[in-house]
Short mmCIF file of C-alpha atoms (C1' of nucleotides) in Angstrom, two decimals:
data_model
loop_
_atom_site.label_atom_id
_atom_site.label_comp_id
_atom_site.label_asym_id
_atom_site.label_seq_id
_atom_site.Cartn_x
_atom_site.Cartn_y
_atom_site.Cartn_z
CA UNK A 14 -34.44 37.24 -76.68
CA UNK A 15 -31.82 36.91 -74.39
CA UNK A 16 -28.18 36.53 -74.91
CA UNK A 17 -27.16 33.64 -75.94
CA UNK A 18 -24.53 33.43 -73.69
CA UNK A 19 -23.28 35.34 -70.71
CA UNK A 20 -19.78 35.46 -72.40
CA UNK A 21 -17.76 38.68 -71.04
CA UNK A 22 -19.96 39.11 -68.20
CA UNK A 23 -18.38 35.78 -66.01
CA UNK A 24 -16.27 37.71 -63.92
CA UNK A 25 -18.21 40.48 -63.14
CA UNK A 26 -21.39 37.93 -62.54
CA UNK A 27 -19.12 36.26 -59.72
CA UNK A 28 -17.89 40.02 -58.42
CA UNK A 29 -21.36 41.04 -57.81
CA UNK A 30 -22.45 37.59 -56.51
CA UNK A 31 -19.39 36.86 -53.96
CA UNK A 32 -19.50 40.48 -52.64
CA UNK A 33 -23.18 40.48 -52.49
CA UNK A 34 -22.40 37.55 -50.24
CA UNK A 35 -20.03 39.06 -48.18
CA UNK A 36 -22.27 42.37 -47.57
CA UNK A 37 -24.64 39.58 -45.82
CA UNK A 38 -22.28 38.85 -43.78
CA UNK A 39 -22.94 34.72 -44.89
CA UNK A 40 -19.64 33.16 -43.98
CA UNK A 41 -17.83 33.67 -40.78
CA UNK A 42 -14.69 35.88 -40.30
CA UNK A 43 -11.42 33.95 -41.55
CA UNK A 44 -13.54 31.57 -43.63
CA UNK A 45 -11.11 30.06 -46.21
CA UNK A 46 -13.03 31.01 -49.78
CA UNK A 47 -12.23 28.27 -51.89
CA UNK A 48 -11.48 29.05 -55.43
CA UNK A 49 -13.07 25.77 -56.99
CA UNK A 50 -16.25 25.79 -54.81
CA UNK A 51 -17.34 29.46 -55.58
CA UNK A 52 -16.98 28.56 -59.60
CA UNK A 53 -18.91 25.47 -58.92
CA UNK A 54 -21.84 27.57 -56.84
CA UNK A 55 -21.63 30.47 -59.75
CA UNK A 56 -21.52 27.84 -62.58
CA UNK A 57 -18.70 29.12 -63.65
CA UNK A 58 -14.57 28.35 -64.21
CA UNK A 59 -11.99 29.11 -61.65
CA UNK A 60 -10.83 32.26 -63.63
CA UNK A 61 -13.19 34.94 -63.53
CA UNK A 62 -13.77 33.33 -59.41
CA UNK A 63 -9.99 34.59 -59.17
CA UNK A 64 -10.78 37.55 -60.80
CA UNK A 65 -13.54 38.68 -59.00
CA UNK A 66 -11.39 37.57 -55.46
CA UNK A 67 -8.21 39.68 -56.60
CA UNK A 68 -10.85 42.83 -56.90
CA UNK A 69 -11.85 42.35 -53.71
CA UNK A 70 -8.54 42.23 -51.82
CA UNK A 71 -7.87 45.61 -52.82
CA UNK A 72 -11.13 46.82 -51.81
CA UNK A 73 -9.92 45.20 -48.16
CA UNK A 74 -12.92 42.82 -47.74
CA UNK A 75 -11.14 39.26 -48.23
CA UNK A 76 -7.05 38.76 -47.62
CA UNK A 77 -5.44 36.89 -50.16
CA UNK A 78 -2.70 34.63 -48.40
CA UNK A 79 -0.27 33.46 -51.44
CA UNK A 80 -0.40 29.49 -52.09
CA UNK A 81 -2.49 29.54 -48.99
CA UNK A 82 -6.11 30.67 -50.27
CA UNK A 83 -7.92 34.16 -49.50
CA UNK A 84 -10.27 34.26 -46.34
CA UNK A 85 -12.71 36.64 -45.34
CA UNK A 86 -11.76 39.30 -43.69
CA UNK A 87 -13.00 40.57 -39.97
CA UNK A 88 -12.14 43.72 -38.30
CA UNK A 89 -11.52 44.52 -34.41
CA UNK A 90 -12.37 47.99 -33.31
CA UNK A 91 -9.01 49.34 -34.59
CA UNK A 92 -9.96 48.76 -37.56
CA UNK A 93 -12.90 50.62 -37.73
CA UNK A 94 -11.27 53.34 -35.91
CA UNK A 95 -9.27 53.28 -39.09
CA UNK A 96 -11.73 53.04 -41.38
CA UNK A 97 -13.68 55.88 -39.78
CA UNK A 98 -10.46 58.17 -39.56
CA UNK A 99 -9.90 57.86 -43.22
CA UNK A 100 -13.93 58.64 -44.19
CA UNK A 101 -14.18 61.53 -42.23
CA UNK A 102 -11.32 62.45 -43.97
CA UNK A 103 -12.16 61.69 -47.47
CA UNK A 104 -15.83 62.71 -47.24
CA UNK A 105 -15.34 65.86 -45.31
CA UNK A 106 -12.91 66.80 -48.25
CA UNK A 107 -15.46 65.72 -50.85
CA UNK A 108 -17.94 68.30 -49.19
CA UNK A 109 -15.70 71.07 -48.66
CA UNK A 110 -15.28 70.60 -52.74
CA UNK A 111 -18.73 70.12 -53.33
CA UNK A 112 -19.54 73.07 -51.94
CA UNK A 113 -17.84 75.11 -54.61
CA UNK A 114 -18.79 73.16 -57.33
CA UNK A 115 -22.08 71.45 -57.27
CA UNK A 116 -24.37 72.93 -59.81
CA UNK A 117 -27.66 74.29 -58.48
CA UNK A 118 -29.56 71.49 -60.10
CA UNK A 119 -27.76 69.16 -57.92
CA UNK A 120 -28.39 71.28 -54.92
CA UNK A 121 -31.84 70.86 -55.39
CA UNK A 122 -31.55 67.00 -55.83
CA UNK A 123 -30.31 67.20 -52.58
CA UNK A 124 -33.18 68.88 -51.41
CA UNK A 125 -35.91 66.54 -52.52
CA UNK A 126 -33.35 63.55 -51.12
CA UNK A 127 -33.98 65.31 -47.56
CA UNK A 128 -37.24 65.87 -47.74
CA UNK A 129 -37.94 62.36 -49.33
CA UNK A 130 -36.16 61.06 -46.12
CA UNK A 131 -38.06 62.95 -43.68
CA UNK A 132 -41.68 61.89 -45.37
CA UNK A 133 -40.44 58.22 -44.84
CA UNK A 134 -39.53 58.89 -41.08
CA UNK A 135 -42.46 60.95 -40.87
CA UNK A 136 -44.69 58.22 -41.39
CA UNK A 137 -42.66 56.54 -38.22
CA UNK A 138 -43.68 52.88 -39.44
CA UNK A 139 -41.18 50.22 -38.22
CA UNK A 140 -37.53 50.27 -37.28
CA UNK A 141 -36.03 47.88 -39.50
CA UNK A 142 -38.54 48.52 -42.56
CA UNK A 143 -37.37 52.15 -42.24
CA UNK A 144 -34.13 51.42 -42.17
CA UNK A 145 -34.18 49.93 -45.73
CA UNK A 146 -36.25 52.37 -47.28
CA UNK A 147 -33.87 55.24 -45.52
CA UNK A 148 -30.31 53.39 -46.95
CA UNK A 149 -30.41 53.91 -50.88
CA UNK A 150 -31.85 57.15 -50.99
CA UNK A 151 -28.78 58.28 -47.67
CA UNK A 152 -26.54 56.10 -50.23
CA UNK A 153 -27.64 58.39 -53.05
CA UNK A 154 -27.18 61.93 -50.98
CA UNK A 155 -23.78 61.08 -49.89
CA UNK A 156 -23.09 59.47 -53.43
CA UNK A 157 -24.24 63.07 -55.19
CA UNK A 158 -21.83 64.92 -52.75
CA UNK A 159 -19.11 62.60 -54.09
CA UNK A 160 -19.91 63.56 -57.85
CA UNK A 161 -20.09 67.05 -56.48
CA UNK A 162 -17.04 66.94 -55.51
CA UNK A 163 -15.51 66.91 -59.39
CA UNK A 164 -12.41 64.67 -57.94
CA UNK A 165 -13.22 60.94 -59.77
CA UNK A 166 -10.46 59.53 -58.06
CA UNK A 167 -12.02 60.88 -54.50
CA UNK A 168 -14.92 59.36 -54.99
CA UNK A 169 -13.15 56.01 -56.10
CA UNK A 170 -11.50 55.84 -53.00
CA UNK A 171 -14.07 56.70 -50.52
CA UNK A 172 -16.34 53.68 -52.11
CA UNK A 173 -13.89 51.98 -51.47
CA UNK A 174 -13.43 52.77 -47.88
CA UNK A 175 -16.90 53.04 -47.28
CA UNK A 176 -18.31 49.43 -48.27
CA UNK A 177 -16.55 47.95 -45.88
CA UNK A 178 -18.94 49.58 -43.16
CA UNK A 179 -21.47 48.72 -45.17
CA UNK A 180 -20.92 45.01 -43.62
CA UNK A 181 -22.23 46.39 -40.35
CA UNK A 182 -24.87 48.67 -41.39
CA UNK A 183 -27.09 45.84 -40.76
CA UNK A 184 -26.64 45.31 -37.21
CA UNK A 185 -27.17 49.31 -36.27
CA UNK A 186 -30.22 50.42 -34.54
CA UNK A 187 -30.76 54.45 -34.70
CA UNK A 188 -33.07 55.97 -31.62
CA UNK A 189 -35.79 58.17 -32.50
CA UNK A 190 -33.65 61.11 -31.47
CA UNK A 191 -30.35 60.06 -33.37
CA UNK A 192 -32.61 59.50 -36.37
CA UNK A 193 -34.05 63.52 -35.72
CA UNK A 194 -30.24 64.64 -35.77
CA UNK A 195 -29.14 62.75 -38.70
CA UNK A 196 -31.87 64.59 -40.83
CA UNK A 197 -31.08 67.74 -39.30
CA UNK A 198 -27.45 67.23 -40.39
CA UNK A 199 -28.51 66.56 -44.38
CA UNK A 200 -30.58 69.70 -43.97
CA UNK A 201 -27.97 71.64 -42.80
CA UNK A 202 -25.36 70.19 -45.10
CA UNK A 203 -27.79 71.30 -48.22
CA UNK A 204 -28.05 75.11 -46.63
CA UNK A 205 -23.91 74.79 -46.70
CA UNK A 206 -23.77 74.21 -50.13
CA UNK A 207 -26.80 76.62 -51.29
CA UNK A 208 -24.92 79.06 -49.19
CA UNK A 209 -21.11 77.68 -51.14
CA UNK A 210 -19.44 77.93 -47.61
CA UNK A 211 -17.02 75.04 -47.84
CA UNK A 212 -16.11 75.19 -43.99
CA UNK A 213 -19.62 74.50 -42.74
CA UNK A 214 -20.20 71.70 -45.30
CA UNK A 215 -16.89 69.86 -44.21
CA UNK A 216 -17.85 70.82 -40.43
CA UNK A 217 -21.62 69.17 -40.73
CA UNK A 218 -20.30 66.44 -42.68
CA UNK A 219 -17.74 65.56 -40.12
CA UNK A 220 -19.89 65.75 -37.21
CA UNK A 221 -23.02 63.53 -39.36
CA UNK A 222 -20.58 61.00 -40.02
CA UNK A 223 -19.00 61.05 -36.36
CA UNK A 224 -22.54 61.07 -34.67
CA UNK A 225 -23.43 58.02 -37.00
CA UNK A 226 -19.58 56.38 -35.76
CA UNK A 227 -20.93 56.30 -32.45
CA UNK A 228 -24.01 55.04 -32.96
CA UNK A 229 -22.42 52.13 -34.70
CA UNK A 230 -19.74 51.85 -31.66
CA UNK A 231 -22.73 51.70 -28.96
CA UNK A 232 -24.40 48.64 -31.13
CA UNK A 233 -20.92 46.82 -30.75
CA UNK A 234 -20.90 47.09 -27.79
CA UNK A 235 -24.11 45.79 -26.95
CA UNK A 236 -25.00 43.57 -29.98
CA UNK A 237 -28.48 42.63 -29.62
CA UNK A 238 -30.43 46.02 -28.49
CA UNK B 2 20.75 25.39 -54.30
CA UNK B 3 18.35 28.01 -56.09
CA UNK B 4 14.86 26.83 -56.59
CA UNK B 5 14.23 24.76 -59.35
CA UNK B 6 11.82 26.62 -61.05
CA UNK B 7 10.57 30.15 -60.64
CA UNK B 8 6.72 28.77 -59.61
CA UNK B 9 4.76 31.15 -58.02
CA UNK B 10 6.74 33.82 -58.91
CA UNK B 11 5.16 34.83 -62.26
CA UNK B 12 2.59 37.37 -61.42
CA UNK B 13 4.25 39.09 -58.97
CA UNK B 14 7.44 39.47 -61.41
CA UNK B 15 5.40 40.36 -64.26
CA UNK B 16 3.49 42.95 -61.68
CA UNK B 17 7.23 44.93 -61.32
CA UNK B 18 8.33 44.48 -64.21
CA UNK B 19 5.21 46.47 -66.71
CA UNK B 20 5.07 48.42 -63.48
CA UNK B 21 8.82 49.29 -63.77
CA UNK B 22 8.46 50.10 -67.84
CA UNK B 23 5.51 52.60 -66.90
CA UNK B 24 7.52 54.39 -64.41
CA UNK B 25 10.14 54.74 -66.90
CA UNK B 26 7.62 56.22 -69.17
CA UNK B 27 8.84 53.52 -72.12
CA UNK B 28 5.44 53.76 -73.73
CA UNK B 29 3.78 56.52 -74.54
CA UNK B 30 0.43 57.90 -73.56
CA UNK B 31 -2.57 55.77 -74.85
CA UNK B 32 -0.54 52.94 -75.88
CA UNK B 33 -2.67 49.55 -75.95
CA UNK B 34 -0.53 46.68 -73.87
CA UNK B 35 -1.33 43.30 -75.64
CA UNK B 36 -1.26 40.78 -73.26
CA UNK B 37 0.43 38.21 -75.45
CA UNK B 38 3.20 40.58 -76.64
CA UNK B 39 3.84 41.47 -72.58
CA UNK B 40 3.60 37.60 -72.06
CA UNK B 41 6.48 36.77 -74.77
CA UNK B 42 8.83 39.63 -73.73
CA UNK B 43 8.56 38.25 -69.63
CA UNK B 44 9.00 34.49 -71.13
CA UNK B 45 5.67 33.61 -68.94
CA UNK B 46 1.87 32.81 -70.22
CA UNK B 47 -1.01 35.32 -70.47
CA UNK B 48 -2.57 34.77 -67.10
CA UNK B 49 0.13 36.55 -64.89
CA UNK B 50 0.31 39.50 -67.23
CA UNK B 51 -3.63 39.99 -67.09
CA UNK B 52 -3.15 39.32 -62.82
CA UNK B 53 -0.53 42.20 -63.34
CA UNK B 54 -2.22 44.22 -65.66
CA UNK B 55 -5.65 44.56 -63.13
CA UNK B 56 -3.72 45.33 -60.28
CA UNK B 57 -2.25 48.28 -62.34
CA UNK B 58 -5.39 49.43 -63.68
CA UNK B 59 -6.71 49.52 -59.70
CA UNK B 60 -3.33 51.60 -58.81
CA UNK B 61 -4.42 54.22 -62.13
CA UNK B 62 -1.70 53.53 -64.07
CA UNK B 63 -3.73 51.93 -66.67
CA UNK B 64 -7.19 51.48 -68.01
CA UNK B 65 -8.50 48.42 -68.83
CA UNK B 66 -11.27 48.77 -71.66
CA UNK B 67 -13.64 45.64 -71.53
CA UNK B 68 -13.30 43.70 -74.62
CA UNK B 69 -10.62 46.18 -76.10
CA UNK B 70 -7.43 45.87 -73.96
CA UNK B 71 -5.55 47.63 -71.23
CA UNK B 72 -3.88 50.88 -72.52
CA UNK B 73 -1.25 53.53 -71.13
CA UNK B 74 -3.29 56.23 -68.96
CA UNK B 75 -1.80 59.76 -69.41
CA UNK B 76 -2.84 62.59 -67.26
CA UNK B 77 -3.77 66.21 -67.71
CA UNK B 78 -3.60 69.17 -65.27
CA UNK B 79 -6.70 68.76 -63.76
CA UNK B 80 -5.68 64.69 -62.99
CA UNK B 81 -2.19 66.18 -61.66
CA UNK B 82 -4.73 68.81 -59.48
CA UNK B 83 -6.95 65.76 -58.04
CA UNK B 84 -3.76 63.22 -57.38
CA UNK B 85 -2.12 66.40 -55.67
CA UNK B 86 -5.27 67.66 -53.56
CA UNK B 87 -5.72 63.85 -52.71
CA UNK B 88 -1.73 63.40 -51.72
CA UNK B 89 -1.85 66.42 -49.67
CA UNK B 90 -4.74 65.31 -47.86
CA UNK B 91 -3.63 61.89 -47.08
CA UNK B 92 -0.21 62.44 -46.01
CA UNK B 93 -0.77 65.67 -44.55
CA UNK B 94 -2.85 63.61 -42.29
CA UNK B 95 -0.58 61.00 -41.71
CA UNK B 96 1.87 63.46 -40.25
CA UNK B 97 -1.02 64.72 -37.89
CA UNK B 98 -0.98 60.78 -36.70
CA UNK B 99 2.31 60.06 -36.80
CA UNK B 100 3.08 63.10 -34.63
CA UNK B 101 1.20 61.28 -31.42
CA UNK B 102 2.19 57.95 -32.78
CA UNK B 103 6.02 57.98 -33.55
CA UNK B 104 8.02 56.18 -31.37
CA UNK B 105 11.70 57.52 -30.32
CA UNK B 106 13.56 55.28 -32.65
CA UNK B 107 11.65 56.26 -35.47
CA UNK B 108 12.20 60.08 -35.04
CA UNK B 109 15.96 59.61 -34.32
CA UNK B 110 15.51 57.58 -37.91
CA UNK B 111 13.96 60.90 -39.24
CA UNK B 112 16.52 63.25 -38.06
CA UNK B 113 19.49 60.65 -39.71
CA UNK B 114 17.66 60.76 -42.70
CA UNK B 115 17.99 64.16 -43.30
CA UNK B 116 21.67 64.31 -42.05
CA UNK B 117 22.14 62.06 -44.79
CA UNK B 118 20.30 64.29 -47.83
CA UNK B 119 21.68 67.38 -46.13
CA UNK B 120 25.39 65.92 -46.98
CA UNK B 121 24.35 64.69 -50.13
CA UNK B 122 23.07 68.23 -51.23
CA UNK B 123 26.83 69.90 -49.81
CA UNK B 124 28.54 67.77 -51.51
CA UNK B 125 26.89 69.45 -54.51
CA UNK B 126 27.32 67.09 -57.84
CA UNK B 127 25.77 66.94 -60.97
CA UNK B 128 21.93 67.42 -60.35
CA UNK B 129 20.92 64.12 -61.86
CA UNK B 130 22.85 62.18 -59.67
CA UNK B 131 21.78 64.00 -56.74
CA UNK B 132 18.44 63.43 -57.71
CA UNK B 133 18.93 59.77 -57.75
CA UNK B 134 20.96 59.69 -54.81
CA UNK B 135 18.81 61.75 -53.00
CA UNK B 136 15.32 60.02 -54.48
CA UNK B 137 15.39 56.67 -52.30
CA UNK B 138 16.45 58.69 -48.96
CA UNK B 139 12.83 61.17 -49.62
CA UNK B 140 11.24 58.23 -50.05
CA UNK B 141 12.56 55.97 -47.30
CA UNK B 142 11.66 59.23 -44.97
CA UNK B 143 7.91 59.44 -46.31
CA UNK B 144 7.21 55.94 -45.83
CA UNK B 145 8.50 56.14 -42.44
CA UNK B 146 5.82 59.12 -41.63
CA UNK B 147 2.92 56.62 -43.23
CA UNK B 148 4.27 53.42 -40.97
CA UNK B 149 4.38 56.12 -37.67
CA UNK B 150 0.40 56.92 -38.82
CA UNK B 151 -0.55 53.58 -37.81
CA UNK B 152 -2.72 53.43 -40.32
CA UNK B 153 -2.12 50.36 -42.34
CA UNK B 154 -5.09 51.42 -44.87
CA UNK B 155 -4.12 54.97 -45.03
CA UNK B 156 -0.33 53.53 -45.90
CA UNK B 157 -1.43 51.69 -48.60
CA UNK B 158 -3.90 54.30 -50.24
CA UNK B 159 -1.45 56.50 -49.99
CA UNK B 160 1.30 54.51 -51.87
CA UNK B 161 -1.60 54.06 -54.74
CA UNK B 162 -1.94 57.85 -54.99
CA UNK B 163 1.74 58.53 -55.13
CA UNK B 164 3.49 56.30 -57.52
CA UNK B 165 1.59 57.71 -60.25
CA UNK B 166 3.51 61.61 -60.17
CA UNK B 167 6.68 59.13 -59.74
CA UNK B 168 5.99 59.29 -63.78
CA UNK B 169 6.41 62.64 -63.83
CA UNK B 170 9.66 63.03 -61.24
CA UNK B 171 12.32 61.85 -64.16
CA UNK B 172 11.95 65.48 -66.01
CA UNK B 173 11.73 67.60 -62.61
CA UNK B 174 14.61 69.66 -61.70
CA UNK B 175 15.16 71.77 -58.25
CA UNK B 176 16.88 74.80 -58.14
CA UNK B 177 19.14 75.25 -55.15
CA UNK B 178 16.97 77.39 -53.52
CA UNK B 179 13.93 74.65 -53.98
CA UNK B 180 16.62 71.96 -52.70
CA UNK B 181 17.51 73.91 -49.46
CA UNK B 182 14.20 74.62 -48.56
CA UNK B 183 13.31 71.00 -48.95
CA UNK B 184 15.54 70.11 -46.57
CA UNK B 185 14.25 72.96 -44.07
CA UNK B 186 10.92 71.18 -44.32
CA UNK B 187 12.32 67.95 -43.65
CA UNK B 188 14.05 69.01 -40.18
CA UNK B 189 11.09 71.64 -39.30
CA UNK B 190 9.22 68.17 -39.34
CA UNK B 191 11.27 65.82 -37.50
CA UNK B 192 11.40 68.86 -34.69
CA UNK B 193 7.67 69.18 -34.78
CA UNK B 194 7.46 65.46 -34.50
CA UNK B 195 9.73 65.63 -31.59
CA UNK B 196 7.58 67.92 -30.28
CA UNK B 197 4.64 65.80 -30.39
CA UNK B 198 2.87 68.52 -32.46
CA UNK B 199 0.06 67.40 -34.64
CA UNK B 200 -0.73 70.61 -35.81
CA UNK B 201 2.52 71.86 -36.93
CA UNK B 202 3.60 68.53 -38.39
CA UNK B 203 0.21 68.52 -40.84
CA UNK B 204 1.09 72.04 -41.40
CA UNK B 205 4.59 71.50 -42.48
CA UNK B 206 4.01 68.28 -44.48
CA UNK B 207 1.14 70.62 -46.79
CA UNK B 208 3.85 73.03 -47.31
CA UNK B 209 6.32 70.85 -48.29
CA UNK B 210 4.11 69.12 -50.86
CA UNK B 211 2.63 72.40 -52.01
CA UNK B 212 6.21 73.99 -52.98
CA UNK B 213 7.21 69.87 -54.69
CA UNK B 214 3.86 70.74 -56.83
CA UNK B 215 4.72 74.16 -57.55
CA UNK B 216 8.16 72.97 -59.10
CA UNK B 217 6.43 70.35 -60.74
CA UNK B 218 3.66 72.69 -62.72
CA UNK B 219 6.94 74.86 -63.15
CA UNK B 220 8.63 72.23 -65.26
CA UNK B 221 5.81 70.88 -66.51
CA UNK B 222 5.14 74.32 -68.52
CA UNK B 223 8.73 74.13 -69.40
CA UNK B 224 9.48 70.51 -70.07
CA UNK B 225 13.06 70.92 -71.56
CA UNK B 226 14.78 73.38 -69.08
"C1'" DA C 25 -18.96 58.65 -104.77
"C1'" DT C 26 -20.84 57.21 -100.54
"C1'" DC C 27 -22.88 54.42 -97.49
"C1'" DG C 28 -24.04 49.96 -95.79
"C1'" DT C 29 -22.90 45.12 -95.31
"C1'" DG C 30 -20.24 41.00 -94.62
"C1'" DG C 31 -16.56 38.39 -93.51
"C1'" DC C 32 -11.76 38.24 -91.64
"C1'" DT C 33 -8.23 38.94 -88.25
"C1'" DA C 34 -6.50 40.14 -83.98
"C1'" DT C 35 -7.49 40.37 -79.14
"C1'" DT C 36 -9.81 39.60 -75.04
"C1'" DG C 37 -12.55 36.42 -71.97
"C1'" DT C 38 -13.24 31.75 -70.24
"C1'" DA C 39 -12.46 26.89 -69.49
"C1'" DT C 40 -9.55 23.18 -68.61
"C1'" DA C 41 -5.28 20.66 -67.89
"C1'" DC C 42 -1.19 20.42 -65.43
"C1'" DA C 43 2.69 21.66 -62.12
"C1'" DA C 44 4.18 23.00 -57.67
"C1'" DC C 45 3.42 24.32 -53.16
"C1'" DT C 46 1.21 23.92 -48.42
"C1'" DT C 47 -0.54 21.48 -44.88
"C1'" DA C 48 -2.01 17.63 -42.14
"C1'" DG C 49 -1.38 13.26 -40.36
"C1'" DA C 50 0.85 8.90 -39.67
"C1'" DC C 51 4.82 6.61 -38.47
"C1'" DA C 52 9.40 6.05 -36.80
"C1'" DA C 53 13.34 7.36 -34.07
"C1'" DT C 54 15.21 9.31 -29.99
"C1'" DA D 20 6.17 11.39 -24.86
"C1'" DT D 21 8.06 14.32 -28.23
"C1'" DT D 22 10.07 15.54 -32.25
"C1'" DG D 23 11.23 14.92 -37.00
"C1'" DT D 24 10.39 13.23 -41.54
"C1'" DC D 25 7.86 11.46 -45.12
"C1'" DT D 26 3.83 10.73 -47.77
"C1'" DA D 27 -0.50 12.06 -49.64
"C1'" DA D 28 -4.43 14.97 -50.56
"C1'" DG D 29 -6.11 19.27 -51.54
"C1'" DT D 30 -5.40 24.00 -53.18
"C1'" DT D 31 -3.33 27.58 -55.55
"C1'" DG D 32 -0.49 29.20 -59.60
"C1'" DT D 33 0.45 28.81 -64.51
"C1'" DA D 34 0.02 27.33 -69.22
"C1'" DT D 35 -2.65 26.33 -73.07
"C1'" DA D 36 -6.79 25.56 -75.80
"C1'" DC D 37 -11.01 27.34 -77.17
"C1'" DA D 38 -15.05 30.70 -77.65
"C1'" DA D 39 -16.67 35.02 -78.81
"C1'" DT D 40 -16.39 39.71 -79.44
"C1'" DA D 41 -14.76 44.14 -81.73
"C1'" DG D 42 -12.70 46.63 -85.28
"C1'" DC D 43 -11.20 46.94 -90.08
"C1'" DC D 44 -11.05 46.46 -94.84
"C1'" DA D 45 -12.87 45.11 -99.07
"C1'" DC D 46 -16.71 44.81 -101.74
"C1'" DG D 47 -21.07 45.78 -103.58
"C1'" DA D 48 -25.41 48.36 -103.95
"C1'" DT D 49 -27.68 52.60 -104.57
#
DNA sequence: ATCGTGGCTATTGTATACAACTTAGACAAT
DNA sequence: ATTGTCTAAGTTGTATACAATAGCCACGAT
C-alpha cells in the first residue's frame, strides 16, 4: 500500500522537482518563476512552492526580488571565476583533512571508485554515454572525500557551492587526453591519502579541479564543439 | 506620513528579531521554538516566523526537526573547531583577495579604523564597555576586508560562518596584552594591504584569528573569570 | 509489575482567503 | 511628443482554517 497521502512530503516534493528543473537548465536565465504556476504544475499549494524557492535562494540558483517574484539565476564568467575560487578552496581543505582522517576502509572505497572509472573509460564506448555513467560514481569519490573530511559543515557548504556547476556539467566535452589526466589525478589523490600526506592531497586536488575549470572555460568559449 | 501598515515587513522583522534573542543567548541550548508562541510575542501570524525560522536553521543557528519543531542548536568543541578551521579558511582568503583588490579609499578606511580602536583601547575604561565600543568598529573593519575580496559569495558564506561564535563573544574577555596585540594585527594588515601583499595579508589575518580562538577556548574552560 | 495499546492533545505541514504592493498601459496635460 | 498620473490586473506577502502527524498519559491485559 501506499501512503495515503503525501502529507509532510509537499515541500520537499516541489524542492526536488523545481531544482531538478533547474539542473536541466529548462527555463531561460532571468525567467520570472511564478509562485502560483509551479503549485499548479506540482499539484500542490503556494506554500511548500515558497518553501522550496526560499531554499534555493540560499543555495544561489534563483534570486528572490521582494514583492517582485524570484527569477532564475544566470552567471557571467565572473561568476564562475567565483565559484571556482571558493571550491578549490573548500575542497582542497576537505582533502588536506581527509587525508588525516579517512579510515582505511574508506581509502579502499576510493580505490574501487578509480578503478570502476577507468573499466568504464576503458571500454571507450561513446562520449556522452560515458559521460553519464562517469558523473555519479566522480560525484561519489569527491562526495567520500567530503565525509572524510570529518567537518559536516564543510561538506554543507561545498554542496552548496558545487551544484551550481552542476548546471553546466552538461554542456562539457572532455578529450581523450583530459579524460587520461583526470583519472590519473583520482589515482594519485588515493596514493595521498594511503600515504596520510595532507600537502599532496590538497596539491592534486587543486590541480584536478583546476584542469577540469579549464576544460569547462574552453567549452564556453566555443559552445557547440 | 509613516506607512499605514507594516506589510511586507513581517518576515524580515521576525527574521532579526528570534535572530537577535539567539545572539543574546535568551534561550538555552536545545530549547524547542513553537512557532505560535514566537508568532504571539512578534504580534504577526505563523507564516513569517516559519520564513524566519528556515532561514536560521540554513545560517546553523537552529535545527529544524521535520514534524517535531525547530529547536536551539548548542555547540561543542569540536563544532567551535570546524566553525573556526572554516572561518580561518574563508577570511584568511579573503585577505589574500582583498590584498590585489582593495582600492585606495578602502585602505585609508582600514588604517582610520584602527586609529579609532587604538584610542578607544588608551582611553582604557571598564572592559565591558570597551568591548562594546570596540565590537562594531572589528566588525565594520572585517566586513570591509570581505567587500575588498570581491567575492560576493565568499562575503556572504562567510557572514553565515561567523555570526554563530557571535554567541559565544558576550562571556569573552581580553587581557591587555591580547587587546594590544589585536590591534598590532590590525595595522600589520592594513600595511600589508598597502603593500599589495597577498601573502602576508592571509598570513596575518590566520594569526589574528588563531590568537581570538585561543582566548576564546581560554574562557571557554573558565567561563566565570 | 510491566508491557502493549489506544486515544488525546499539542504542534507542525498544507491549503486557501485576503490585503497590499508592483508594474504596465491608457489617457490627459503641458 | 513627452511626461505625469491614475487605474487595473497580476503577483507576492500575510493571516487563518484545516489536515495529519508525533508524543504522552492513562488504562488494561498478561
Amino acid at each position: 500500500m501506499s501512503k495515503s497521502n503525501n502529507h509532510g512530503h509537499a515541500a520537499e516534493h516541489a524542492y526536488h522537482a523545481i531544482k531538478g528543473r533547474l539542473l536541466r537548465n529548462e527555463w531561460p536565465d532571468g525567467t520570472y518563476l511564478r509562485e502560483t504556476e509551479l503549485a499548479e504544475s506540482l499539484g500542490v499549494s503556494r506554500t511548500p512552492v515558497r518553501d522550496a524557492l526560499r531554499r534555493l535562494a540560499v543555495e544561489g540558483l534563483v534570486e528572490t526580488i521582494p514583492n517582485a517574484g524570484t527569477r532564475v539565476r544566470g552567471w557571467n564568467a565572473q561568476d564562475l571565476d567565483e565559484i571556482f575560487g571558493l571550491r578549490s578552496l573548500l575542497e582542497g581543505y576537505a582533502a588536506r583533512l581527509a587525508a588525516q582522517r579517512l579510515s582505511e576502509e574508506e581509502i579502499g572505497e576510493l580505490r574501487t571508485l578509480c578503478e570502476e572509472m577507468e573499466a568504464i573509460v576503458a571500454r571507450g564506448s561513446e562520449d556522452r554515454s560515458r559521460r553519464e555513467a562517469l558523473a555519479p560514481l566522480n560525484e561519489r569519490f569527491h562526495t567520500l572525500i567530503l565525509q572524510g573530511s570529518r567537518n559536516g559543515r564543510l561538506a554543507q557548504m561545498t554542496r552548496q557551492v558545487v551544484s551550481i556547476p552542476l548546471v553546466l556539467r552538461t554542456f562539457t566535452r572532455y578529450e581523450p587526453e583530459e579524460i587520461r589526466r583526470s583519472m590519473s589525478h583520482h589515482r594519485e589523490m588515493v596514493e595521498a591519502f594511503a600515504a596520510r600526506d595532507p600537502i599532496w592531497a590538497e596539491s592534486i586536488m587543486l590541480a584536478h579541479l583546476q584542469a577540469g575549470f579549464a576544460v569547462m572555460k574552453r567549452n564556453q568559449a566555443n559552445p557547440t564543439g
